mmCIF file with all atom_site columns, C-alpha atoms in Angstrom:
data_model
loop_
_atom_site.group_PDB
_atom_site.id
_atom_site.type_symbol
_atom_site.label_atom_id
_atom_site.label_alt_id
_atom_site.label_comp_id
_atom_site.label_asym_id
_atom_site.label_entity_id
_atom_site.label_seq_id
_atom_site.pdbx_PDB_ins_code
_atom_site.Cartn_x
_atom_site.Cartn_y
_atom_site.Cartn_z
_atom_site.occupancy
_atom_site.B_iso_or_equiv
_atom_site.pdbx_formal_charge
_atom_site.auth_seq_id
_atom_site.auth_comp_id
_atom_site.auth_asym_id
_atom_site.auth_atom_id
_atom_site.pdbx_PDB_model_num
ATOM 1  C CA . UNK J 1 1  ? 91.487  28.126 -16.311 1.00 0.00 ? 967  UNK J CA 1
ATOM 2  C CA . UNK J 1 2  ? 93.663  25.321 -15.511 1.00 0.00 ? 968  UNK J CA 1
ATOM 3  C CA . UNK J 1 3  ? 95.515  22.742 -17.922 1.00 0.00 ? 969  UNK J CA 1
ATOM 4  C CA . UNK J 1 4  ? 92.475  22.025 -20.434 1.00 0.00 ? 970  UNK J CA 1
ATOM 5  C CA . UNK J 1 5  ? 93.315  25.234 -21.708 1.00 0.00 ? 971  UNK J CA 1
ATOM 6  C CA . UNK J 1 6  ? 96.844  25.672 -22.164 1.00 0.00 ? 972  UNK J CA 1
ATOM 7  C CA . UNK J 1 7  ? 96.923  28.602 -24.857 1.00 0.00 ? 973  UNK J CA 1
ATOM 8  C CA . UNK J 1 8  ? 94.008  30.655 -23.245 1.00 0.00 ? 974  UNK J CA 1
ATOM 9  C CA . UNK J 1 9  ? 96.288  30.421 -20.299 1.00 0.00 ? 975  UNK J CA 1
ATOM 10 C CA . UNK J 1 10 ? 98.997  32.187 -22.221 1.00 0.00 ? 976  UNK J CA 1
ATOM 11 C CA . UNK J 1 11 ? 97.573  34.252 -23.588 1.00 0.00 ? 977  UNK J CA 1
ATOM 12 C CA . UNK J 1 12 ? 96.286  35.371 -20.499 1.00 0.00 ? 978  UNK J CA 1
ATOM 13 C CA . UNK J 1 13 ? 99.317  35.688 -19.410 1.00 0.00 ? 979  UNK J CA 1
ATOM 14 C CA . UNK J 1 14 ? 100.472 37.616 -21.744 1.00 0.00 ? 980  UNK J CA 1
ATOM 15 C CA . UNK J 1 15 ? 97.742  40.369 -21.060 1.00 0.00 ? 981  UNK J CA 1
ATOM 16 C CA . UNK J 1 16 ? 98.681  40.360 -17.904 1.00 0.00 ? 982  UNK J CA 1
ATOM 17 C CA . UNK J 1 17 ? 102.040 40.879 -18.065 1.00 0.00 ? 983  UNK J CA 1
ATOM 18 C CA . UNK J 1 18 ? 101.460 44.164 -20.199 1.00 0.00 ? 984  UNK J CA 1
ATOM 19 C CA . UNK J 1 19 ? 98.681  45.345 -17.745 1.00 0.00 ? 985  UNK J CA 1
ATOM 20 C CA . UNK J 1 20 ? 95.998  44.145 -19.985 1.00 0.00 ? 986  UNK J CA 1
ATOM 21 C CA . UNK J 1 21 ? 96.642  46.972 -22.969 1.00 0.00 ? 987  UNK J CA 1
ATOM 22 C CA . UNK J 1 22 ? 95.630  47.028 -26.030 1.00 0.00 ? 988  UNK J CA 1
ATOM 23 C CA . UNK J 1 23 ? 97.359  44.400 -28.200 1.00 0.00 ? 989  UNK J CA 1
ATOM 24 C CA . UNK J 1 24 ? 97.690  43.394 -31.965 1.00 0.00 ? 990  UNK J CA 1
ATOM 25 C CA . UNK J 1 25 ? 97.884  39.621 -32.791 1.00 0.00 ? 991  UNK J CA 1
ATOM 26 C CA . UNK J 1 26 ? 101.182 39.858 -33.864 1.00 0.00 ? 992  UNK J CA 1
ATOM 27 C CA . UNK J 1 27 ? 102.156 41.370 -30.180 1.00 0.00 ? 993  UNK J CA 1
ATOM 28 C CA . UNK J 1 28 ? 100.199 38.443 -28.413 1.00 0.00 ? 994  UNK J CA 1
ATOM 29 C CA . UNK J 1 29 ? 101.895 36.002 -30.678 1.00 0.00 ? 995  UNK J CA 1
ATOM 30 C CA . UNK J 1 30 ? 105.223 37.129 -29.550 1.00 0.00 ? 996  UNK J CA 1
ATOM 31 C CA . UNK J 1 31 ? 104.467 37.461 -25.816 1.00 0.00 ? 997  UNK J CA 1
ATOM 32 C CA . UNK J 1 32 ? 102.745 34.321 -25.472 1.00 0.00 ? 998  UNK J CA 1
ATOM 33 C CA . UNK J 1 33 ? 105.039 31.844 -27.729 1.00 0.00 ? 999  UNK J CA 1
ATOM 34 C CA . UNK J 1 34 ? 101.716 30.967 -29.720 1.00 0.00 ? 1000 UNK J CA 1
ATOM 35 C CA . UNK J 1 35 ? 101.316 30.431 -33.225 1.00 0.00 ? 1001 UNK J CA 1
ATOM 36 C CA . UNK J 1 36 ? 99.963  33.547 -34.908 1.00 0.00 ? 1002 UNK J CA 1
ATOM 37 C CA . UNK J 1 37 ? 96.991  30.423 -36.217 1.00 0.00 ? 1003 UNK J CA 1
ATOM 38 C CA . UNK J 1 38 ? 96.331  29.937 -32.442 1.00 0.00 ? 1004 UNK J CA 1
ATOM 39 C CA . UNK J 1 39 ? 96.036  32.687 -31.586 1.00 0.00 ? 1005 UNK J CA 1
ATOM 40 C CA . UNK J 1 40 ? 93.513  34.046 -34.344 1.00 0.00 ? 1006 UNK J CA 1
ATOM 41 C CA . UNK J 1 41 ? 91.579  30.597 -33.341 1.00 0.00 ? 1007 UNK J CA 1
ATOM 42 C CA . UNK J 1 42 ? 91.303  31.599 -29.522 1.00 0.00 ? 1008 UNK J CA 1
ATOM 43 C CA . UNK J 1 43 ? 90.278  35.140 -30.397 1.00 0.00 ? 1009 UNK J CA 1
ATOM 44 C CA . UNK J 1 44 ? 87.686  34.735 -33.160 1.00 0.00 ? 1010 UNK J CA 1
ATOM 45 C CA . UNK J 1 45 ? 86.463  31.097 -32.868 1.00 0.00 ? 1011 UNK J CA 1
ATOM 46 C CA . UNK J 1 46 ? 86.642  29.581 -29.332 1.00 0.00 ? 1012 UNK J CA 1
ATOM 47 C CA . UNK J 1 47 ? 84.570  28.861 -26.790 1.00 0.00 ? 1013 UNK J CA 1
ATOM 48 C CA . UNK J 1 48 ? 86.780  31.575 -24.916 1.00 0.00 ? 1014 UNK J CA 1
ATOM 49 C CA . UNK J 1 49 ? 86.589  34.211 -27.316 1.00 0.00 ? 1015 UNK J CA 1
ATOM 50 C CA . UNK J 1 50 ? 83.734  36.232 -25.080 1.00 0.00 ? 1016 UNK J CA 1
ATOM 51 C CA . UNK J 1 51 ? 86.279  36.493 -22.803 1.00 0.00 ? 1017 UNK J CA 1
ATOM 52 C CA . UNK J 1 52 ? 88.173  39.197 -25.261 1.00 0.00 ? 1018 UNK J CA 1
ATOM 53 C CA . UNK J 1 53 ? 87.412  42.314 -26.484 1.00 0.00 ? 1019 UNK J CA 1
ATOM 54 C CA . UNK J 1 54 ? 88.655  44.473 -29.907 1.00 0.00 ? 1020 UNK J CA 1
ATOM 55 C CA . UNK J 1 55 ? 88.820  47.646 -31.313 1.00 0.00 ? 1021 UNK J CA 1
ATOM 56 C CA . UNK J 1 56 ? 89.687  48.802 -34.772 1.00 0.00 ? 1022 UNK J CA 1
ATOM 57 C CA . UNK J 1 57 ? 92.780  51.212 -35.406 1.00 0.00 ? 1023 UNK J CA 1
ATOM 58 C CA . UNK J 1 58 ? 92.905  51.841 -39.367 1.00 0.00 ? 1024 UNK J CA 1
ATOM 59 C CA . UNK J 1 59 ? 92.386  49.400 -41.991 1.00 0.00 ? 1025 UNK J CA 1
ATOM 60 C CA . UNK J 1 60 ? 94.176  46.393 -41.256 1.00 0.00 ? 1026 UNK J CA 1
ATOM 61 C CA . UNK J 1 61 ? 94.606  46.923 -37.570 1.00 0.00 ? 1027 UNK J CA 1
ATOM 62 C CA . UNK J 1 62 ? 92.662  45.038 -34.752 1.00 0.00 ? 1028 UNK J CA 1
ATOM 63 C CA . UNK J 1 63 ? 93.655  45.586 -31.239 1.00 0.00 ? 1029 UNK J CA 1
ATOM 64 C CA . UNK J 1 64 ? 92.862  42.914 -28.289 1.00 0.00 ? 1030 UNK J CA 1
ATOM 65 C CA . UNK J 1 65 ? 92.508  42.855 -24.845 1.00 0.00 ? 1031 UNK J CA 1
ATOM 66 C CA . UNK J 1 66 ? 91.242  41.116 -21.930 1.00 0.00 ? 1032 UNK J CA 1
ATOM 67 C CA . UNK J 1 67 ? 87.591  42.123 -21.031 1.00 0.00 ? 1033 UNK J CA 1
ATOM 68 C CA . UNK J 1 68 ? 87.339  43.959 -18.014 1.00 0.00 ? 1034 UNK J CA 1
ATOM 69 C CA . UNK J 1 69 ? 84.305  44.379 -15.486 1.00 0.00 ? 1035 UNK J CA 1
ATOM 70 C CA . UNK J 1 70 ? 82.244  47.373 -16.200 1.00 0.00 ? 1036 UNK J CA 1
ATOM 71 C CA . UNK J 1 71 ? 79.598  46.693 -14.062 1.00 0.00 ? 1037 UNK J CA 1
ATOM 72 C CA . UNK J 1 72 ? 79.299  49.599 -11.006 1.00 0.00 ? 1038 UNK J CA 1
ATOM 73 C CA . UNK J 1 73 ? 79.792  47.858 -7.466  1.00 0.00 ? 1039 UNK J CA 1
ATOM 74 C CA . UNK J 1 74 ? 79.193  49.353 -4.163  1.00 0.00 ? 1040 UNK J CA 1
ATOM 75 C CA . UNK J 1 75 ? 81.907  49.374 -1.564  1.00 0.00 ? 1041 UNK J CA 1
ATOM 76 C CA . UNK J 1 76 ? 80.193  46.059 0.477   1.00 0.00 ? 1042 UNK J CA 1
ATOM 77 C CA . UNK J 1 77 ? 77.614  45.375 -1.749  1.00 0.00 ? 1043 UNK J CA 1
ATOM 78 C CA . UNK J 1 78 ? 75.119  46.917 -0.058  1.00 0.00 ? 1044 UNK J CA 1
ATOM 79 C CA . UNK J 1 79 ? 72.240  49.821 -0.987  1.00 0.00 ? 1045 UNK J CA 1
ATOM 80 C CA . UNK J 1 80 ? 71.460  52.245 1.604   1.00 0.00 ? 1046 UNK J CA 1
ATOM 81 C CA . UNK J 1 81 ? 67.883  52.320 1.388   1.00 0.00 ? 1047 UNK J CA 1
ATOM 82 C CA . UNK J 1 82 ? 67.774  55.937 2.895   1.00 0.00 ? 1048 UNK J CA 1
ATOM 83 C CA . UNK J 1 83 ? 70.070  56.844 -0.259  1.00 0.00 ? 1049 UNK J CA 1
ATOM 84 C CA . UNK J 1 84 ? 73.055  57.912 1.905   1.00 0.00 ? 1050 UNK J CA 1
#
């Protein structure tokens, strides 16, 4: 992303240095140096926040992570048209 986006970029890293697991904002806010604000601000108001994704564990608990590529690919990107 470059230098116009200097917290997305850490907290990038910071999902990237756990192997992109599941992470509360207090655990992003200690891996990435950000402000617990900034990091709230990235996640639920940014033009970046599509680029995250969350589940809920209990009441008060929100986990984030980066979102990863579901879609199916095909070894070369190619379709067989005999099915094989």
């Amino acid at each position: 992303v470059g230098s116009e986006a200097p917290h997305l970029d850490r907290a990038v890293a910071a999902f990237k240095a756990v192997g992109n697991r599941w992470l509360s904002v207090r655990e992003i806010t200690d891996r990435s140096g950000l402000s617990r604000n900034s990091v709230t601000a990235l996640l639920y108001t940014s033009k970046y926040k599509h680029l995250f994704e969350s589940r809920v564990e209990g009441p008060k608990r929100r986990l984030w992570r980066l979102k990863e590529d579901r879609a199916p690919v095909e070894a070369d990107n190619r379709i067989d048209p005999q099915g094989r």
